[in-house]
Short mmCIF file of C-alpha atoms in Angstrom, two decimals:
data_model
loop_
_atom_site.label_atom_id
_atom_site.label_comp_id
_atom_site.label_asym_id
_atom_site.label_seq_id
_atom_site.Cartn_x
_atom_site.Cartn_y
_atom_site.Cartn_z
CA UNK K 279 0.00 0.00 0.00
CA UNK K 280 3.02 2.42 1.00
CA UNK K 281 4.09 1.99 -2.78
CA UNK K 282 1.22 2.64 -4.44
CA UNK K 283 0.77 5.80 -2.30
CA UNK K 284 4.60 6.50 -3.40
CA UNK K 285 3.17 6.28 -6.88
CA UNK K 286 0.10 8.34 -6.91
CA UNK K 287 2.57 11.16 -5.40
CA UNK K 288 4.82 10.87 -7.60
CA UNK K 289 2.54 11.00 -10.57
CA UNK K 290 0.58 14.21 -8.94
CA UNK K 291 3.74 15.85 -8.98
CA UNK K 292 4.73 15.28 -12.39
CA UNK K 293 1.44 16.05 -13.17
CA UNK K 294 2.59 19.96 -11.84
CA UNK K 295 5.41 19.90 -13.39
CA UNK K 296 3.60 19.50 -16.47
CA UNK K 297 1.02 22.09 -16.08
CA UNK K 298 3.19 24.68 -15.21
CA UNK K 299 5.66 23.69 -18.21
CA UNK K 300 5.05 26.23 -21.07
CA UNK K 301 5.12 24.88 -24.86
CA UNK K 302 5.84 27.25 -27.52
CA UNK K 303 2.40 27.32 -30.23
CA UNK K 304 3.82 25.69 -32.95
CA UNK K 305 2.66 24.06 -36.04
CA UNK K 306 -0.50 23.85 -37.97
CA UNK K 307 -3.66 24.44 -36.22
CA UNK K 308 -6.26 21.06 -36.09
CA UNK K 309 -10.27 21.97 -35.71
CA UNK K 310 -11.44 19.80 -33.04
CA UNK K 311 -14.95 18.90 -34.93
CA UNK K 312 -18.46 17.52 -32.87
CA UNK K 313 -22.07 17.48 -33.50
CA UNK K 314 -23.98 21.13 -32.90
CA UNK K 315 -26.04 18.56 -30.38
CA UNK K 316 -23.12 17.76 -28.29
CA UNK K 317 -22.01 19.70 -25.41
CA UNK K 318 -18.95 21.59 -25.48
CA UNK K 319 -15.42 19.50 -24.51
CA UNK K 320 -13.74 20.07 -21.40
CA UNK K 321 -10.72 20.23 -22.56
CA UNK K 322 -9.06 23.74 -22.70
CA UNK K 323 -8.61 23.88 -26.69
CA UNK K 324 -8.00 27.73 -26.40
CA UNK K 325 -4.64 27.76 -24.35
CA UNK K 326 -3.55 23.79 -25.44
CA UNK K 327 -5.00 23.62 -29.42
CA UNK K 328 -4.49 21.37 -31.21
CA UNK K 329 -1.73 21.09 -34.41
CA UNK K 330 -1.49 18.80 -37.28
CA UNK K 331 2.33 18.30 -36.16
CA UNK K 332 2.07 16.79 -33.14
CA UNK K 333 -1.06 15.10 -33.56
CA UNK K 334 1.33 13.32 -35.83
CA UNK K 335 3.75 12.57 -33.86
CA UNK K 336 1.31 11.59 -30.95
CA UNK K 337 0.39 8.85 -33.67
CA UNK K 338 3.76 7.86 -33.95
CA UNK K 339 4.31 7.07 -30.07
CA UNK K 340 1.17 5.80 -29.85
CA UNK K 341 2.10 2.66 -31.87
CA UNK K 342 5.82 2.54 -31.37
CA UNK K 343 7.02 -0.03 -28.70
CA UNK K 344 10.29 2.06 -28.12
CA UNK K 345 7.56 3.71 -25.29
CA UNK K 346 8.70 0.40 -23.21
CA UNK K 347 11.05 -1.44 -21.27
CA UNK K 348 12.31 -4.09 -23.98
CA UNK K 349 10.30 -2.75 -26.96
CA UNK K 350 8.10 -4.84 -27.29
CA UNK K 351 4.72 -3.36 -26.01
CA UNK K 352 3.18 -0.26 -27.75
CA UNK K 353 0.12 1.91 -26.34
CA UNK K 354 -1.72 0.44 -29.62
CA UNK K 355 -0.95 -3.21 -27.86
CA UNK K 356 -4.09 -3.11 -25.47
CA UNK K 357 -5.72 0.03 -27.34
CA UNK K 358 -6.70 -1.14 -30.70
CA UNK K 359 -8.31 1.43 -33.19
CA UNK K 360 -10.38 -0.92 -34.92
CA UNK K 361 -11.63 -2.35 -31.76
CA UNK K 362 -12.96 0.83 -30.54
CA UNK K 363 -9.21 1.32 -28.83
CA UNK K 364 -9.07 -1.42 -26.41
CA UNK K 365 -8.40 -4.48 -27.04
CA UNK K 366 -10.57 -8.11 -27.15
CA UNK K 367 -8.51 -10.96 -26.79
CA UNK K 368 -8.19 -11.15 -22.40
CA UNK K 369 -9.88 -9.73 -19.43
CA UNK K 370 -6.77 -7.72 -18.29
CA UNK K 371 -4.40 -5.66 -19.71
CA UNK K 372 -1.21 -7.27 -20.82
CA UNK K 373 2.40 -5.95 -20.53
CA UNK K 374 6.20 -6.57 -21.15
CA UNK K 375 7.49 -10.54 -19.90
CA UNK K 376 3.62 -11.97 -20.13
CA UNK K 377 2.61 -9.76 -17.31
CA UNK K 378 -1.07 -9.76 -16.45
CA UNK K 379 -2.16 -6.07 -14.83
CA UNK K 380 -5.28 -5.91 -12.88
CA UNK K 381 -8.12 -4.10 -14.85
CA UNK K 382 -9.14 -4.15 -18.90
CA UNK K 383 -8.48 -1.60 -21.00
CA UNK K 384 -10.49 1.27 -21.14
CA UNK K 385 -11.62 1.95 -24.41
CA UNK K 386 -10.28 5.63 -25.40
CA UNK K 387 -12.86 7.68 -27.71
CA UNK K 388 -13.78 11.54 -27.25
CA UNK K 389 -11.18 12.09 -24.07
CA UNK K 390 -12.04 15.63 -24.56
CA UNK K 391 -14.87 15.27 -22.79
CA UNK K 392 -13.40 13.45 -19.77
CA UNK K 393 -12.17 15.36 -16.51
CA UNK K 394 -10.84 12.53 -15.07
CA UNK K 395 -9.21 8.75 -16.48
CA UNK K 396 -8.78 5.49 -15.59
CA UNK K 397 -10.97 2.59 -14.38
CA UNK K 398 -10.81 5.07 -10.77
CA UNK K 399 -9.98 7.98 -12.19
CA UNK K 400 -6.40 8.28 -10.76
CA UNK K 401 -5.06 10.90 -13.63
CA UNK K 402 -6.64 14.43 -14.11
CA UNK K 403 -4.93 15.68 -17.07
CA UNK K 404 -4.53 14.06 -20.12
CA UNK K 405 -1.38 15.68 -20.99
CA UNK K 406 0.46 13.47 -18.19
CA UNK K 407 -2.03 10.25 -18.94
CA UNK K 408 0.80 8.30 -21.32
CA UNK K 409 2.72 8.50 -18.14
CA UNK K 410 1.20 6.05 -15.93
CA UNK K 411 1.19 3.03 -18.80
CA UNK K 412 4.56 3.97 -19.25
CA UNK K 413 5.93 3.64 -15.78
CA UNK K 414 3.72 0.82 -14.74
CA UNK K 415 5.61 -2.32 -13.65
CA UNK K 416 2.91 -4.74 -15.36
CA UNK K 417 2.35 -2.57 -18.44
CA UNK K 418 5.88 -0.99 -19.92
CA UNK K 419 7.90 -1.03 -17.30
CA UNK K 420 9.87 1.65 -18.73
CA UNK K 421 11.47 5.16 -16.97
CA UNK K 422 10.61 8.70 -19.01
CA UNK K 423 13.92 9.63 -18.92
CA UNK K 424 15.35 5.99 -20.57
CA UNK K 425 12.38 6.54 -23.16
CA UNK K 426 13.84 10.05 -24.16
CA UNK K 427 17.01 8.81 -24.20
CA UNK K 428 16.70 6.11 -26.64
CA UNK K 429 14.31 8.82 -28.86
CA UNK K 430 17.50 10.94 -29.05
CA UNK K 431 19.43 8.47 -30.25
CA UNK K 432 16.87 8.79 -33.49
CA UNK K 433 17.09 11.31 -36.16
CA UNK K 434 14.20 10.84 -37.42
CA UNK K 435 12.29 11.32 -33.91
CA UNK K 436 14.84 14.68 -33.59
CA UNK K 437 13.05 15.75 -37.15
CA UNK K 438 9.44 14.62 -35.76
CA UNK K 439 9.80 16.86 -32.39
CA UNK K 440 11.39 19.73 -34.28
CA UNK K 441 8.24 19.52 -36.70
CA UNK K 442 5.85 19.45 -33.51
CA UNK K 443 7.66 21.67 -31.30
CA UNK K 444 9.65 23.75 -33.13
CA UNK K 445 12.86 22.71 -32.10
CA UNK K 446 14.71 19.16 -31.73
CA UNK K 447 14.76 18.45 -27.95
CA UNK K 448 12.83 15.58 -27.04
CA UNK K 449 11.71 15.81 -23.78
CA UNK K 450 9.42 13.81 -21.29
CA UNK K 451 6.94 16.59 -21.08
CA UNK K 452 6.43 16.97 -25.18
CA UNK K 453 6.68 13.01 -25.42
CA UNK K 454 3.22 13.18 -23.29
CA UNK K 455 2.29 16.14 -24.87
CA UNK K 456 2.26 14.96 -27.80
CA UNK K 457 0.64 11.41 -26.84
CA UNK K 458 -2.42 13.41 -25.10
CA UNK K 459 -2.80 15.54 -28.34
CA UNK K 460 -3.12 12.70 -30.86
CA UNK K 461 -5.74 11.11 -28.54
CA UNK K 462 -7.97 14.03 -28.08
CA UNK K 463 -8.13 13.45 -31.89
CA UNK K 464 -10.20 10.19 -31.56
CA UNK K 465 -13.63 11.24 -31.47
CA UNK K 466 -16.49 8.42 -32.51
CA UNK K 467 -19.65 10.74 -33.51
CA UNK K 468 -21.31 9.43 -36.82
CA UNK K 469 -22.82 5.96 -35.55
CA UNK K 470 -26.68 5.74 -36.65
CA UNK K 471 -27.51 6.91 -33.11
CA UNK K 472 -26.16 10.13 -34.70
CA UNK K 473 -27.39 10.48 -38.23
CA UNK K 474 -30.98 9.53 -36.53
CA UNK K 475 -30.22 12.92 -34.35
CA UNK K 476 -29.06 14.90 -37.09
CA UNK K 477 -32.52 13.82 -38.88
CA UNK K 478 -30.48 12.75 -41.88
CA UNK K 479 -32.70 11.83 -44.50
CA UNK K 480 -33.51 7.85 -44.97
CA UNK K 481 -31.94 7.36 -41.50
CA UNK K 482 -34.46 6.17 -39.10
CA UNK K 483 -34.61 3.79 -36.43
CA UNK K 484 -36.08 0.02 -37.10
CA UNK K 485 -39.18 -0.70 -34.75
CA UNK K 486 -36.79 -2.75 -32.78
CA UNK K 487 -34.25 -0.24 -32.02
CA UNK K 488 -36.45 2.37 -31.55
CA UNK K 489 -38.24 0.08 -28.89
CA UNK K 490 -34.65 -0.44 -27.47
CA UNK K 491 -33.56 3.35 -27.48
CA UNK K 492 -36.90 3.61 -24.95
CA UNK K 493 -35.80 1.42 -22.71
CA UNK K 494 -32.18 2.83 -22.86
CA UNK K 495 -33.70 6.03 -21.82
CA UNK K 496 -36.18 4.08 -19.04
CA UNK K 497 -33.19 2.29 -17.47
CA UNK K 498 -29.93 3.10 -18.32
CA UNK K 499 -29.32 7.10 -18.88
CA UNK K 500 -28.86 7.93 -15.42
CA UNK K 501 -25.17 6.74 -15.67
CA UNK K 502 -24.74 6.59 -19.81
CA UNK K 503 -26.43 9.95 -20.60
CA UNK K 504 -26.69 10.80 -23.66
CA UNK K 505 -25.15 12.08 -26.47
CA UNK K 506 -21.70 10.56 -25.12
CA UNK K 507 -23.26 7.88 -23.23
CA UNK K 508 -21.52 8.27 -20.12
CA UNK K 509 -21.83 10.63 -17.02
CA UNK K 510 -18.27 10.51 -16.67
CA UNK K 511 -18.99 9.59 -12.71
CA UNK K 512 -18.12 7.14 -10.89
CA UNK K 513 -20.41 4.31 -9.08
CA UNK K 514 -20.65 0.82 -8.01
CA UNK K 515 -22.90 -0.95 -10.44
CA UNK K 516 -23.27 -4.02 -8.12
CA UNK K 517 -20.41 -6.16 -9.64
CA UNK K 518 -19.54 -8.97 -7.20
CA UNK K 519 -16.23 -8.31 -5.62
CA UNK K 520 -13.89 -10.45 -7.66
CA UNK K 521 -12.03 -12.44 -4.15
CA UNK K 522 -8.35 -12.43 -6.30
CA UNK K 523 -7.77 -8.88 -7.06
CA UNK K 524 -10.24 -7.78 -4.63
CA UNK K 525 -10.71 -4.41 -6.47
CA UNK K 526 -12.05 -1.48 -4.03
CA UNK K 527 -11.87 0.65 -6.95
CA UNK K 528 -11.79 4.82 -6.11
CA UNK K 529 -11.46 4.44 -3.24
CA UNK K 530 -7.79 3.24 -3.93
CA UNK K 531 -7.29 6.42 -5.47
CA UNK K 532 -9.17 8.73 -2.19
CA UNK K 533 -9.11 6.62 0.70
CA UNK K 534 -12.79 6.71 1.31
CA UNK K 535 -14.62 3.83 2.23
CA UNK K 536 -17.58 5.58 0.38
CA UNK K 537 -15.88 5.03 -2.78
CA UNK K 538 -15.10 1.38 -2.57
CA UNK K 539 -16.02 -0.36 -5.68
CA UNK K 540 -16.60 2.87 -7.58
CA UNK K 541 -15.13 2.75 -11.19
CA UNK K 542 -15.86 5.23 -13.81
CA UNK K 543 -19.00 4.84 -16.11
CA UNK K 544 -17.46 3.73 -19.22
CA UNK K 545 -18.94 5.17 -22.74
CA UNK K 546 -21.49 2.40 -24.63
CA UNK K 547 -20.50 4.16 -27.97
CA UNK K 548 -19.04 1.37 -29.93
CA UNK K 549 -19.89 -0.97 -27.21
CA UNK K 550 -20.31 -3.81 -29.80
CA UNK K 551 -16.48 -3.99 -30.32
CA UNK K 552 -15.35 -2.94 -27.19
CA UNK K 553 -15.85 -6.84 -25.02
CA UNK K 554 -15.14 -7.87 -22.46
CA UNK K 555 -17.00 -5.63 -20.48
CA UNK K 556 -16.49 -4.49 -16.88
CA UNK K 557 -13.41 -2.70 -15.17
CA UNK K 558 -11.95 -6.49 -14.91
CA UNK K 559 -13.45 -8.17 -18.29
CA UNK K 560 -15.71 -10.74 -17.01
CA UNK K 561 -18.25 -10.44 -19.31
CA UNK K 562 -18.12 -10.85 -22.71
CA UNK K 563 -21.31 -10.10 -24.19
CA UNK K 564 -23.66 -7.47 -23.98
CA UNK K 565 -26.56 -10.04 -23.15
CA UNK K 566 -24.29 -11.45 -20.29
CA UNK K 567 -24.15 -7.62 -18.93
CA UNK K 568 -28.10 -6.86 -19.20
CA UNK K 569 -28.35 -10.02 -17.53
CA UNK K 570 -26.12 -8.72 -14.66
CA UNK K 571 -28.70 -5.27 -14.27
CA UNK K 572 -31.60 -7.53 -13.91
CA UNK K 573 -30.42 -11.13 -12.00
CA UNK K 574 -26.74 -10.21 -10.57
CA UNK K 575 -26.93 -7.98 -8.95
CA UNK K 576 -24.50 -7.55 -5.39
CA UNK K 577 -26.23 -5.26 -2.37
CA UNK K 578 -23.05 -3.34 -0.76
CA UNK K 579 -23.23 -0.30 1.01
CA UNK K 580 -22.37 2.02 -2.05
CA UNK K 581 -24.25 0.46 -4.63
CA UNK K 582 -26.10 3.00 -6.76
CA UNK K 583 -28.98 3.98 -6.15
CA UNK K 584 -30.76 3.29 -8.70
CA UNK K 585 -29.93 -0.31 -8.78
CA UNK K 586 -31.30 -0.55 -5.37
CA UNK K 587 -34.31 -1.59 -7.01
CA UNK K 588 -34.95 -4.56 -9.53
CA UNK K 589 -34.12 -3.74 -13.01
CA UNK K 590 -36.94 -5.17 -15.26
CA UNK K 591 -36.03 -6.13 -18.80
CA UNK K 592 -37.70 -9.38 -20.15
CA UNK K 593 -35.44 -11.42 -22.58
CA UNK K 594 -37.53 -10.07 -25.65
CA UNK K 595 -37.03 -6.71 -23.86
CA UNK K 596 -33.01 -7.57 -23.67
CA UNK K 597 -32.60 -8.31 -27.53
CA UNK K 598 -34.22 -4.92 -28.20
CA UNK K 599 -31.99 -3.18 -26.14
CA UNK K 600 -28.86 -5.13 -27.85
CA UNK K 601 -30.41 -3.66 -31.00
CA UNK K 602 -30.62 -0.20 -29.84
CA UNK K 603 -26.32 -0.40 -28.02
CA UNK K 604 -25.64 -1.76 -32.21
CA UNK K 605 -26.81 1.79 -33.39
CA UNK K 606 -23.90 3.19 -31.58
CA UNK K 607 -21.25 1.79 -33.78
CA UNK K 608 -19.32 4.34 -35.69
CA UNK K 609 -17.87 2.16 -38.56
CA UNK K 610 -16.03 5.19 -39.93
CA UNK K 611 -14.57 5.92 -36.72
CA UNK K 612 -13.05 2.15 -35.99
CA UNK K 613 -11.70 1.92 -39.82
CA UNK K 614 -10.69 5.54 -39.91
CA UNK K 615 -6.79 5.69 -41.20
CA UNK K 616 -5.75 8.76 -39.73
CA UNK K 617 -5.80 6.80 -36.39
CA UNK K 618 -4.21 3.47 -37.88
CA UNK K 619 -0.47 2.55 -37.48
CA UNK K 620 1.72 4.87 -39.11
CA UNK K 621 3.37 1.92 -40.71
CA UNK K 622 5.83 3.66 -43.23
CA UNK K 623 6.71 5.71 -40.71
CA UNK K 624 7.44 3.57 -38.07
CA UNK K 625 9.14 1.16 -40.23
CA UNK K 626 11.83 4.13 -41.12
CA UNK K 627 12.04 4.83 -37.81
CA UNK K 628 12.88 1.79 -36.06
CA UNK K 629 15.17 0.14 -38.88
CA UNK K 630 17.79 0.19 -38.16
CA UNK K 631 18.58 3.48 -35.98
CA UNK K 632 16.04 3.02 -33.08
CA UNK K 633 16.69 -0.95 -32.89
CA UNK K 634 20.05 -0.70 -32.92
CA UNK K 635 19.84 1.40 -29.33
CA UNK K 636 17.13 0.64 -27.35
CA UNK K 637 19.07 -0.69 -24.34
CA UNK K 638 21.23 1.51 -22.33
#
């Protein structure tokens, strides 16, 4: 416990380091574009924009393993774009040497929206995110300072961070600068859900989705409200405790026993890609989770409140609502290129300059 409380300081005071750090503007501005229906990100766009440059070369890191230990594991590794940015194939993350971690991978989509992230939202700042994946012992396993060291042994990352920044020094601070502005970039608005809002013609909802989106509004907006379908709180959602991890949730984070088994609301947009479901991946289809609301449900003294009471969905009632969660696939978000691996790119980079120097 002493070490994770070593951690969380240590991370909250990088995290001031980085917000009082000043970065030059530099580069080509990047619109950050939503629906008129949406509400306005949280994000401050107006003293942090956005620019084509090092959106780029947030791309880059994002799929280069150089970001850990031995090379091997990339942010892309449990965050898969066409996947809806997390990944499918295990409950829990996976890291360098096999290592299991202890929670699945969020999936990341419209971050600008978020004021907090993580399963118990431990980070406030998505400009110092990349750093806690980086550092941790059963993701990459790797220190900022060995990461920036083995960048500078690149010239083609000196030509990247001289394109995003202006200049050529690499530095921890503009690695996660850069990694934070790439994924405010991936932003999942044009499912059906929202060509049916935007009243686009010949889009409407089938009887059976439209029978689904009323019960999604009867039972389930109070935590996924719409249009991003999520609250962005955090509540216990009356998951059995899982006796091996034993996961209190927030409450690791505060040190509130009113927060135990908290975890953040996670979004439902592209919720068809995104299994397994659940802060520790134990379910792995949407009719499993449904079943959960209305038959699994574990009394504890912070479940939400409005589980407290029976959730009624008949099995003809659950297949609707399955239909209505499949309108909220954005096929031209998960097959978008601009958020695919950079593979020419990459391959330049890491042969043979990068891979010739990756250990100290």
């Amino acid at each position: 416990m002493k070490n994770r409380h070593l951690r969380l300081t240590l991370l909250t005071c990088v995290a001031s380091w980085l917000l009082m750090a000043g970065f030059q503007q530099w580069g080509t501005p990047v619109a950050v574009k939503y629906p008129d229906f949406w509400p306005k990100p949280v994000y401050d766009f107006a003293s942090k924009p956005l620019t084509k440059e090092a959106v780029l070369l947030g791309r880059i890191l994002f799929y280069d393993p150089i970001l850990s230990r031995d090379s091997t594991i990339s942010c892309s590794s449990c965050h898969l774009s066409f996947t809806a940015f997390t990944h499918v194939d295990h409950n829990l993350s996976h890291g360098i040497d096999n290592r299991i971690g202890t929670r699945n991978a969020p999936a990341l989509v419209n971050l600008a929206w978020s004021k907090t992230y993580m399963w118990d939202g431990a980070i406030i700042n998505l400009d110092m995110q990349g750093l806690a994946p980086i550092t941790h012992p059963s993701e990459m396993d790797e220190d900022l300072a060995h990461v920036v060291a083995k960048m500078q042994r690149s010239q083609k990352y000196s030509a990247w961070f001289e394109s995003a920044f202006g200049d050529t020094a690499i530095t921890g601070a503009r690695i996660l600068r850069a990694l934070g502005q790439f994924q405010l970039t991936i932003i999942s608005a044009n499912a059906k859900y929202d060509q049916v809002m935007r009243g686009e013609p010949g889009i409407a909802f089938t009887d059976q989705e439209a029978n689904g989106y009323r019960l999604f509004q009867q039972n389930c907006t109070s935590c996924h409200r719409e249009p991003l379908f999520t609250d962005g709180s955090f509540r216990n959602n009356g998951l059995p405790i899982d006796t091996l991890l034993n996961d209190q949730g927030r409450m690791r984070i505060t040190q509130d026993p009113s927060d135990a088994r908290l975890f953040k609301v996670p979004t439902l947009r592209n919720v068809e890609f995104s299994s397994p479901y659940m802060h520790d991946g134990r379910f792995k289809s949407l009719y499993q989770v449904l079943t959960h609301y209305t038959d699994g449900i574990a009394s504890s003294p912070t479940l939400d409140a409005n589980l407290r009471s029976k959730v009624a969905l008949s099995p003809e009632a659950r297949v609707d609502l399955v239909a209505f969660l499949l309108t909220l696939t954005d096929k031209q978000f998960l097959f978008n290129r601009e958020f695919g691996y950079p593979r020419e790119l990459l391959l330049k980079a890491n042969a043979p300059e990068v891979s010739a120097g990756t250990q100290p």
